[in-house]
Coordinates of N, CA and C and ligand atoms in Angstrom, one line a residue:
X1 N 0.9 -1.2 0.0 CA 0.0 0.0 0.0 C 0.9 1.2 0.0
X2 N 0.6 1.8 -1.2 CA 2.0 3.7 -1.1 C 0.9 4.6 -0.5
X3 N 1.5 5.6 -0.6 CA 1.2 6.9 0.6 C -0.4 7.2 -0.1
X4 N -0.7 6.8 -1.2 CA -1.9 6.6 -1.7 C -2.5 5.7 -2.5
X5 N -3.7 5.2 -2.0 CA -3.7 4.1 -2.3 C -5.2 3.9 -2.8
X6 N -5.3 3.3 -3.8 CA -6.7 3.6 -4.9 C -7.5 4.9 -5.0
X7 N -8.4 5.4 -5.5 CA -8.8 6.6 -6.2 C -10.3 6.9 -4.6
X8 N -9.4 8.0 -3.7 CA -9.9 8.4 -3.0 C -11.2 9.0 -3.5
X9 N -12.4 8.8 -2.9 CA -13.6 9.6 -2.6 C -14.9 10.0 -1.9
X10 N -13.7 9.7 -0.6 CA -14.1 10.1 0.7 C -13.2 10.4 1.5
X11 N -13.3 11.8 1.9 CA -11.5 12.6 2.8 C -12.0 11.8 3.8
X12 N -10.8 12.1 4.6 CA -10.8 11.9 6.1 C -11.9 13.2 6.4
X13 N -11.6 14.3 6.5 CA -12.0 15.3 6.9 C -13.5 15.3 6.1
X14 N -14.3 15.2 5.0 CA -15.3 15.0 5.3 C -16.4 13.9 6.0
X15 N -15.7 12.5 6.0 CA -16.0 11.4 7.1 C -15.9 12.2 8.6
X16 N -15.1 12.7 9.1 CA -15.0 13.6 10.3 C -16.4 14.5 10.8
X17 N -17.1 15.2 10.0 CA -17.8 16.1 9.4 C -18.5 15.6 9.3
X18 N -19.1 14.3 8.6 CA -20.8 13.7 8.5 C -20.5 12.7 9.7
X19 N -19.8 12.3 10.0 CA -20.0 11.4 11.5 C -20.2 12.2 12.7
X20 N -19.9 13.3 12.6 CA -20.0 14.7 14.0 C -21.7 14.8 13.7
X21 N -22.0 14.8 12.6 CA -23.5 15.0 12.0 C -24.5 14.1 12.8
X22 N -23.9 13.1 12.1 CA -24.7 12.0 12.6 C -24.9 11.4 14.1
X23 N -23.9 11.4 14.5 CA -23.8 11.6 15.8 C -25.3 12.6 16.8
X24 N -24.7 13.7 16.2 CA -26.0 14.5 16.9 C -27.0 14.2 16.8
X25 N -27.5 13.6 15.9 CA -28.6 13.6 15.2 C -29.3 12.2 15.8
X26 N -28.3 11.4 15.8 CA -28.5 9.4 17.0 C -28.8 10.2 17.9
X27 N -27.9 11.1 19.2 CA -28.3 11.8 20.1 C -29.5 12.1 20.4
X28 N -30.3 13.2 20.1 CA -30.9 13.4 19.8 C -32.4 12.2 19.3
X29 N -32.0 11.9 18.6 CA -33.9 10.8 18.4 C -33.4 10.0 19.7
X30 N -32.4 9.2 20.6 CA -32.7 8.3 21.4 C -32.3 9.2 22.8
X31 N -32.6 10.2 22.7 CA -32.0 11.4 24.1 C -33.1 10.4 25.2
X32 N -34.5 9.9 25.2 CA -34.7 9.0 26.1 C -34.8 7.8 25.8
X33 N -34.2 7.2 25.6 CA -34.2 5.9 25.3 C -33.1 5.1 25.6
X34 N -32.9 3.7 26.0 CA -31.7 3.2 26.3 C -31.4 2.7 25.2
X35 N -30.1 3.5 24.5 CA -29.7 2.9 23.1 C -28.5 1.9 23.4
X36 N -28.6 0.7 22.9 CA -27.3 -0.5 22.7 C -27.1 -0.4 21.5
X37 N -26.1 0.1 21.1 CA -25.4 0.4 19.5 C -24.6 -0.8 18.8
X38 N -25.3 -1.7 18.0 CA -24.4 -2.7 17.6 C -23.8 -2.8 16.1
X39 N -22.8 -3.1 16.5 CA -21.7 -3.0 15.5 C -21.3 -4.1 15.1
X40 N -21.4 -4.4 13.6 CA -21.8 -5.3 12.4 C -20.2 -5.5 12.0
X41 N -19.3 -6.6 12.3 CA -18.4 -6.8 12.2 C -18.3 -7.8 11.0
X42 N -16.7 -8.1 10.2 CA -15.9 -6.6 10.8 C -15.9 -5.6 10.3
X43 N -16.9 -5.7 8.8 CA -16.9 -3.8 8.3 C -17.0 -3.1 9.1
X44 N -17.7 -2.8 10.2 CA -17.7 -1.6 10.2 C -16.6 -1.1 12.0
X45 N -15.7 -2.0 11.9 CA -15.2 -1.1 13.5 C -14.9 0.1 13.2
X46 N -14.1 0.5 12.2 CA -13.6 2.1 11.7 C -15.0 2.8 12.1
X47 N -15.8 2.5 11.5 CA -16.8 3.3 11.7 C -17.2 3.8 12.8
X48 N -17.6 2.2 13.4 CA -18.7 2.2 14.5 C -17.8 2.7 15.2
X49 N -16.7 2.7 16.1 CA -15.3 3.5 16.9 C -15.4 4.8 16.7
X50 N -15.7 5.2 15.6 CA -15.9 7.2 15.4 C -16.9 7.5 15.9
X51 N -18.2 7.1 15.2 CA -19.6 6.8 15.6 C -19.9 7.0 17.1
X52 N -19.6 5.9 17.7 CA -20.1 5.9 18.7 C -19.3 6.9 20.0
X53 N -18.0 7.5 19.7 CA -17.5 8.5 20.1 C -18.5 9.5 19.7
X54 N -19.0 10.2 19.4 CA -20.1 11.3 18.4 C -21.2 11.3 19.3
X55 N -21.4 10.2 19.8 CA -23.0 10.2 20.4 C -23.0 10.4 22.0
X56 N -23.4 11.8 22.1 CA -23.1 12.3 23.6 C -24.2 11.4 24.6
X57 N -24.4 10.3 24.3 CA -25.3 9.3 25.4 C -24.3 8.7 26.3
X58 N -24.9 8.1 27.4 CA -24.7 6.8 28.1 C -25.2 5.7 27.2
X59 N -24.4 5.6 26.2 CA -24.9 4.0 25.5 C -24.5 3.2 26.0
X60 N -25.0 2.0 25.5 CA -24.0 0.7 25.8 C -23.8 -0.1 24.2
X61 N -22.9 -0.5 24.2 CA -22.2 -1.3 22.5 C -22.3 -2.6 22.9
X62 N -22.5 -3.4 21.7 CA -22.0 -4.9 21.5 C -21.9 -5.3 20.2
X63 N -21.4 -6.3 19.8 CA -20.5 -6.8 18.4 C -21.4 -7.7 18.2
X64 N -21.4 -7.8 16.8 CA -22.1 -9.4 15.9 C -20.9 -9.6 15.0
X65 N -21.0 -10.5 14.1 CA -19.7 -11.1 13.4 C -20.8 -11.7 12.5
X66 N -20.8 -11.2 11.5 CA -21.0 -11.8 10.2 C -20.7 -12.5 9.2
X67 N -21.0 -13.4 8.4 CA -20.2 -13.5 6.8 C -21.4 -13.7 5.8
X68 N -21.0 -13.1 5.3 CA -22.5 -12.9 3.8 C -21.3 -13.6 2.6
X69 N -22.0 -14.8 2.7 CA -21.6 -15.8 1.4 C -22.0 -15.0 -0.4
X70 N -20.6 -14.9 -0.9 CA -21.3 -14.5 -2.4 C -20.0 -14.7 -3.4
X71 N -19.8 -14.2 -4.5 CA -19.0 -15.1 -5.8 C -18.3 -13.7 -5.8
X72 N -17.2 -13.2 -6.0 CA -16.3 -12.3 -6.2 C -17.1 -11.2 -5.4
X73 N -17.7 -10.4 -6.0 CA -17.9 -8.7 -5.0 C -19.7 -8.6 -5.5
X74 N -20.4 -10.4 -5.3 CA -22.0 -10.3 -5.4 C -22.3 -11.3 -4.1
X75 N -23.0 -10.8 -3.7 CA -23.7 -11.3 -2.4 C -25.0 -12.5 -2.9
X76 N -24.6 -13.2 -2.1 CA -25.9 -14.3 -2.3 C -27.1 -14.1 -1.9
X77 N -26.7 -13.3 -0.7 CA -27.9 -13.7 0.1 C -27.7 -14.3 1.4
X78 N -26.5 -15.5 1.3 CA -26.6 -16.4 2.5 C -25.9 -15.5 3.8
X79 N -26.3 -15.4 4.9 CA -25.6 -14.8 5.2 C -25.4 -15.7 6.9
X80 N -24.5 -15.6 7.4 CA -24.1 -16.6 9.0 C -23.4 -15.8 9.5
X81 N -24.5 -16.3 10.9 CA -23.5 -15.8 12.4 C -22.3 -16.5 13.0
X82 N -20.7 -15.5 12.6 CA -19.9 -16.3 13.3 C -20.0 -16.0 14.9
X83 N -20.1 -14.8 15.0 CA -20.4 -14.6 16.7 C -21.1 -13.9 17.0
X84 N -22.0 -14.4 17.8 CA -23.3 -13.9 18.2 C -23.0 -12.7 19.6
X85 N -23.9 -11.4 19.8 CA -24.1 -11.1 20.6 C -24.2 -11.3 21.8
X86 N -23.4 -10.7 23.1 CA -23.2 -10.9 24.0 C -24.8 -10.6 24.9
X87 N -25.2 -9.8 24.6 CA -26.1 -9.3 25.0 C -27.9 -9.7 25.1
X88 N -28.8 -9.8 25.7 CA -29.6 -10.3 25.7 C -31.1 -9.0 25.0
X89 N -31.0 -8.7 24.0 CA -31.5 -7.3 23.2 C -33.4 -7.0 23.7
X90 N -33.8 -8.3 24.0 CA -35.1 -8.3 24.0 C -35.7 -6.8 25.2
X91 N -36.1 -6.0 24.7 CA -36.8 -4.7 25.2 C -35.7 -3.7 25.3
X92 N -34.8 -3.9 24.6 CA -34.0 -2.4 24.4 C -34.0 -1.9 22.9
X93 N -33.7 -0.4 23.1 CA -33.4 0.4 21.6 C -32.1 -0.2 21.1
X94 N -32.2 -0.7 20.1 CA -31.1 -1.3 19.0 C -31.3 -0.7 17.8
X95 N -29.4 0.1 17.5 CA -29.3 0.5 16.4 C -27.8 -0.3 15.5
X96 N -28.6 -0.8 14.3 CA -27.3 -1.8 14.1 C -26.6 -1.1 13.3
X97 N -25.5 -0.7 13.4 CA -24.2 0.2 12.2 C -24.0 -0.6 11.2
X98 N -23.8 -0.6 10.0 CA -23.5 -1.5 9.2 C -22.4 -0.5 8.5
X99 N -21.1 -1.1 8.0 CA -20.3 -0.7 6.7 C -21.1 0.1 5.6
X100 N -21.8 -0.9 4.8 CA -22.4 -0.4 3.5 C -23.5 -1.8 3.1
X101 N -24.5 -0.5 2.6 CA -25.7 -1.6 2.5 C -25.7 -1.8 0.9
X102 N -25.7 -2.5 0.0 CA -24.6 -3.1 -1.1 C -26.4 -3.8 -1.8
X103 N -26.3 -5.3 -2.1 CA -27.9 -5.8 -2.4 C -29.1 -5.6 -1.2
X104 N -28.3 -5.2 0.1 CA -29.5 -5.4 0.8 C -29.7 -6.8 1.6
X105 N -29.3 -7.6 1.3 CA -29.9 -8.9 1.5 C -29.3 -9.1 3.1
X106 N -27.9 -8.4 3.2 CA -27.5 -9.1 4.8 C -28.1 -8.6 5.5
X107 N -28.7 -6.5 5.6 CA -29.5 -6.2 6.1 C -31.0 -6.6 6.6
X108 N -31.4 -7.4 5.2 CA -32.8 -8.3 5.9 C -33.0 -9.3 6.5
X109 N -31.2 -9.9 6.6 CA -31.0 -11.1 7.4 C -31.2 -10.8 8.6
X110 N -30.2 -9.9 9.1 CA -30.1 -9.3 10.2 C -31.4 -8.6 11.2
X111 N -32.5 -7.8 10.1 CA -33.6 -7.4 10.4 C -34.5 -8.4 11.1
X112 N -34.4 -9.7 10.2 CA -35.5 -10.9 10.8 C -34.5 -11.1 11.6
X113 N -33.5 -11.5 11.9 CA -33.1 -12.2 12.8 C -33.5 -11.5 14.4
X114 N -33.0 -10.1 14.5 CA -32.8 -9.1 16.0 C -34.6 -9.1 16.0
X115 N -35.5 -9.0 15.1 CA -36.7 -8.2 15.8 C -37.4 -10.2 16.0
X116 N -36.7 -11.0 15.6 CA -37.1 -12.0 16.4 C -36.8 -12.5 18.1
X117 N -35.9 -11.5 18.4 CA -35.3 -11.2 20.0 C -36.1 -10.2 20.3
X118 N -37.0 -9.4 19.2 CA -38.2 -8.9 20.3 C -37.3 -7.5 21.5
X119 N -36.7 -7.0 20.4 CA -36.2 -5.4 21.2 C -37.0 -4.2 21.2
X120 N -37.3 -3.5 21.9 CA -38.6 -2.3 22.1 C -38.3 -1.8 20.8
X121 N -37.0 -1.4 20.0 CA -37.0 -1.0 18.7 C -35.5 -1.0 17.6
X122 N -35.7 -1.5 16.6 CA -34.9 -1.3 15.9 C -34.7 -0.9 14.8
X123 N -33.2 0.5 14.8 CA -33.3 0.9 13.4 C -32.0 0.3 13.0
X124 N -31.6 1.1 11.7 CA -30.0 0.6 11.1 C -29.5 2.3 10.6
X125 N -28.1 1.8 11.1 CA -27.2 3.0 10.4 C -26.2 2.5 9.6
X126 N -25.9 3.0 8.2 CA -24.7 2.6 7.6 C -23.8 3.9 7.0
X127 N -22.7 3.8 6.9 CA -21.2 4.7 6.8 C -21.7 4.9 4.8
X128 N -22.4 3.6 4.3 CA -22.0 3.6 2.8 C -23.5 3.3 2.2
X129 N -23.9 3.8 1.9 CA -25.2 3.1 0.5 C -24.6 3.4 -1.2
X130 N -25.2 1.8 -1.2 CA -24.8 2.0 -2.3 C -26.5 1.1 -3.2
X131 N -27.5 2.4 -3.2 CA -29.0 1.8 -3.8 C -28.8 1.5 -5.6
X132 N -27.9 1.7 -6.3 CA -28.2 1.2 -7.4 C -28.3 -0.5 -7.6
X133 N -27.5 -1.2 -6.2 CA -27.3 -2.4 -6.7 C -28.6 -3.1 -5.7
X134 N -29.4 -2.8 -5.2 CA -30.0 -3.3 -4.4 C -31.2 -4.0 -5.0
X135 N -31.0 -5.5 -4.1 CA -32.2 -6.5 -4.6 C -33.0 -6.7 -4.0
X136 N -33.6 -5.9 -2.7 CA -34.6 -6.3 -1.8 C -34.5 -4.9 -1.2
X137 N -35.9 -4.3 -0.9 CA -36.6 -3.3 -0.3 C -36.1 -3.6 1.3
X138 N -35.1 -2.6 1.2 CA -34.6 -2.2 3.0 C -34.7 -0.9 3.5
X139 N -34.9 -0.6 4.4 CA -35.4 0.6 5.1 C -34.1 1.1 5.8
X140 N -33.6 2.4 6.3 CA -32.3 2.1 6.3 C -32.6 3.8 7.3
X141 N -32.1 4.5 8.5 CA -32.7 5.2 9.0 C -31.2 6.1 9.1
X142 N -30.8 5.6 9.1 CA -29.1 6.9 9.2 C -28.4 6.7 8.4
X143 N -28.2 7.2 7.1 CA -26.6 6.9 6.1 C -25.7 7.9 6.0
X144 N -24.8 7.3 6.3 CA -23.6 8.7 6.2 C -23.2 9.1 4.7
X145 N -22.6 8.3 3.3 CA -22.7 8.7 2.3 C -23.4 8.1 1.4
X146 N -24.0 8.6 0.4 CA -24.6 7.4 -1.0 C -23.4 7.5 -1.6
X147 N -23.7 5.9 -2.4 CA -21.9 5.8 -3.3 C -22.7 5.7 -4.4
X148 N -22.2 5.8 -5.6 CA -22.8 4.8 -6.8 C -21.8 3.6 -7.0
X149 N -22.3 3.0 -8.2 CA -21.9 1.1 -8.0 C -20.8 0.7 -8.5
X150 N -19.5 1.3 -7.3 CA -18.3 1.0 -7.6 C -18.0 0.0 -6.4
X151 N -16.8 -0.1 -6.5 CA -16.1 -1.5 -5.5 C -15.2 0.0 -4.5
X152 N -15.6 -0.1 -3.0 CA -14.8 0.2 -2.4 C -14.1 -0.3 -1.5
X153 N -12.9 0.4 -0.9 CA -12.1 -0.1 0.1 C -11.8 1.0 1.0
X154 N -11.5 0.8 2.5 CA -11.1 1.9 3.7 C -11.9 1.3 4.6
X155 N -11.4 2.3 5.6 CA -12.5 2.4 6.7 C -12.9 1.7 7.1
X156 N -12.6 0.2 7.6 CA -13.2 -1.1 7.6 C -13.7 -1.9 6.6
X157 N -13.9 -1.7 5.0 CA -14.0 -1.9 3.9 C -12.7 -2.9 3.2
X158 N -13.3 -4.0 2.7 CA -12.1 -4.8 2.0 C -12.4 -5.1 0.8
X159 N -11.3 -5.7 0.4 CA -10.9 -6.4 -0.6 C -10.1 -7.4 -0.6
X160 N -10.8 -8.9 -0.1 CA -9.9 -10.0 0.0 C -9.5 -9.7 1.5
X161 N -10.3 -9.0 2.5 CA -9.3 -8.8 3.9 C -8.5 -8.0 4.1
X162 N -8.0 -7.2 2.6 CA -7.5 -6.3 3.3 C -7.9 -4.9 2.9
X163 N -6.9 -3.9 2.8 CA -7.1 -2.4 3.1 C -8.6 -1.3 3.6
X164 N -8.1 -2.3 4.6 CA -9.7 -1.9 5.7 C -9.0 -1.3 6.6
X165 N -7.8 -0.5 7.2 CA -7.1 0.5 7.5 C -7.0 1.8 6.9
X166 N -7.2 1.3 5.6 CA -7.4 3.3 4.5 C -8.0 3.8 5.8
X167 N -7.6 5.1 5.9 CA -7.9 6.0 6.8 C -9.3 7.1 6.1
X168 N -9.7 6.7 4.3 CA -10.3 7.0 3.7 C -11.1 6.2 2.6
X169 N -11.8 6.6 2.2 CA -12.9 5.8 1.4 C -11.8 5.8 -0.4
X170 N -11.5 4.5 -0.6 CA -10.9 4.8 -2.3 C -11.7 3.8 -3.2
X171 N -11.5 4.3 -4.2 CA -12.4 3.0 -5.6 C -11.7 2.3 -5.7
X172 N -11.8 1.1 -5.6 CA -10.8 0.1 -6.7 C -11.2 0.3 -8.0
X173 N -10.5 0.5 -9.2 CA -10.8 0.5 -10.2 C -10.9 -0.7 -10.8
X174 N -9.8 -1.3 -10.5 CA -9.1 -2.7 -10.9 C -10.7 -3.7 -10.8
X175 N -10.9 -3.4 -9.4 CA -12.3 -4.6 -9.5 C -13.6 -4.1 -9.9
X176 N -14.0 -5.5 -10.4 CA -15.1 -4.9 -11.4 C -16.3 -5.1 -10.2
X177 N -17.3 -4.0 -10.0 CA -18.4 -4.1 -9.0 C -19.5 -4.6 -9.9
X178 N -19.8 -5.9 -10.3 CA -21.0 -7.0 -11.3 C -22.2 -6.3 -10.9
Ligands
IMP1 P1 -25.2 -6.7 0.9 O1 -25.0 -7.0 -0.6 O2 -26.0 -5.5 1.1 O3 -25.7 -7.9 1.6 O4 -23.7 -6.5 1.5 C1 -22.9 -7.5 1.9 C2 -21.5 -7.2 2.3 O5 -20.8 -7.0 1.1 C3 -21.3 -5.8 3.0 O6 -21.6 -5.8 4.4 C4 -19.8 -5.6 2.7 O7 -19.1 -6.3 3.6 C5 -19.7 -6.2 1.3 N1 -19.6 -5.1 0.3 C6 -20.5 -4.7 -0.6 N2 -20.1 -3.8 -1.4 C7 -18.8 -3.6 -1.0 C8 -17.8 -2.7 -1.5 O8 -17.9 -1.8 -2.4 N3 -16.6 -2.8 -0.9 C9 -16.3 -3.7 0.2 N4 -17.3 -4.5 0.6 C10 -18.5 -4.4 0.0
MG2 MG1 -17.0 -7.5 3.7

């Protein structure tokens, strides 16, 4: 990786700037509410780590571990829990952070799965939309940027595992987003 690395288009400094945003704004809708902020691994630790600094609450966090089965950079659909939540969610506010919501499909996994634990409410935040590729109607309540339908990497973002340290959002050109 050199001092730059794929075709930036997302600074640091405006990620800085819509997460300070966003932040206030989570504040704010759950100012009464007991929010547990979970964080959709491992896209999104960059994120959810900024994130959840931002939100002047007493929250409480916990981690899920996912893997969304799919053929180069297309999502099947399948999606499995490698590690489940520590936490027992049923009658608390749950907001799940996600990376980037891409077809959709891990989002709806996720959806049926948490409101079958029966939590007083749940919404979703994601760092990335990307609605041109989307194959299933998802409802999505916080987005920090819309992308169009390129392959990215940063920010908890991979490619093959890695360059999910970019300190910024870049295109892979090289990979073709199907
Ligand atoms: P879904 O297609 O909405 O189910 O998204 C599945 C997963 O694919 C996301 O959580 C990401 O981990 C990954 N993904 C989708 N688009 C990109 C991308 O542009 N860069 C890196 N990962 C991606
Ligand atoms: Mg991924």
């Amino acid at each position: 990786m050199g001092p730059i690395f794929g075709r930036p288009i997302i600074t640091q400094e405006e990620m800085r700037k819509r997460i300070k945003e966003l932040g206030l704004r989570i504040a704010e809708d759950y100012r009464d509410k007991d929010l547990l902020l979970v964080g959709v691994l491992k896209g999104a630790f960059a994120f959810f780590a900024d994130l959840a600094r931002a939100i002047p609450l007493g929250l409480q966090v916990d981690f899920i571990v996912v893997k969304s089965y799919g053929f180069r950079s297309k999502s099947s659909g399948q999606v499995e829990i490698l590690f489940d939540l520590d936490e027992d969610i049923a009658g608390k506010d749950i907001l799940l952070v996600e990376d980037i919501v891409d077809s959709g499909l891990t989002l709806k996994f996720l959806r049926k799965e948490m409101t079958l634990r029966q939590p007083a409410s749940l919404r979703f935040c994601t760092l990335l939309d990307k609605p041109g590729r989307r194959r299933t109607d998802v409802k999505i309540d916080y987005i920090g940027f819309t992308i169009p339908n390129k392959y990215v990497v940063g920010y908890g973002l991979d490619y093959q595992n890695k360059y999910r340290n970019l300190p910024y959002i870049a295109v892979l050109d090289q990979v073709e987003d199907e």
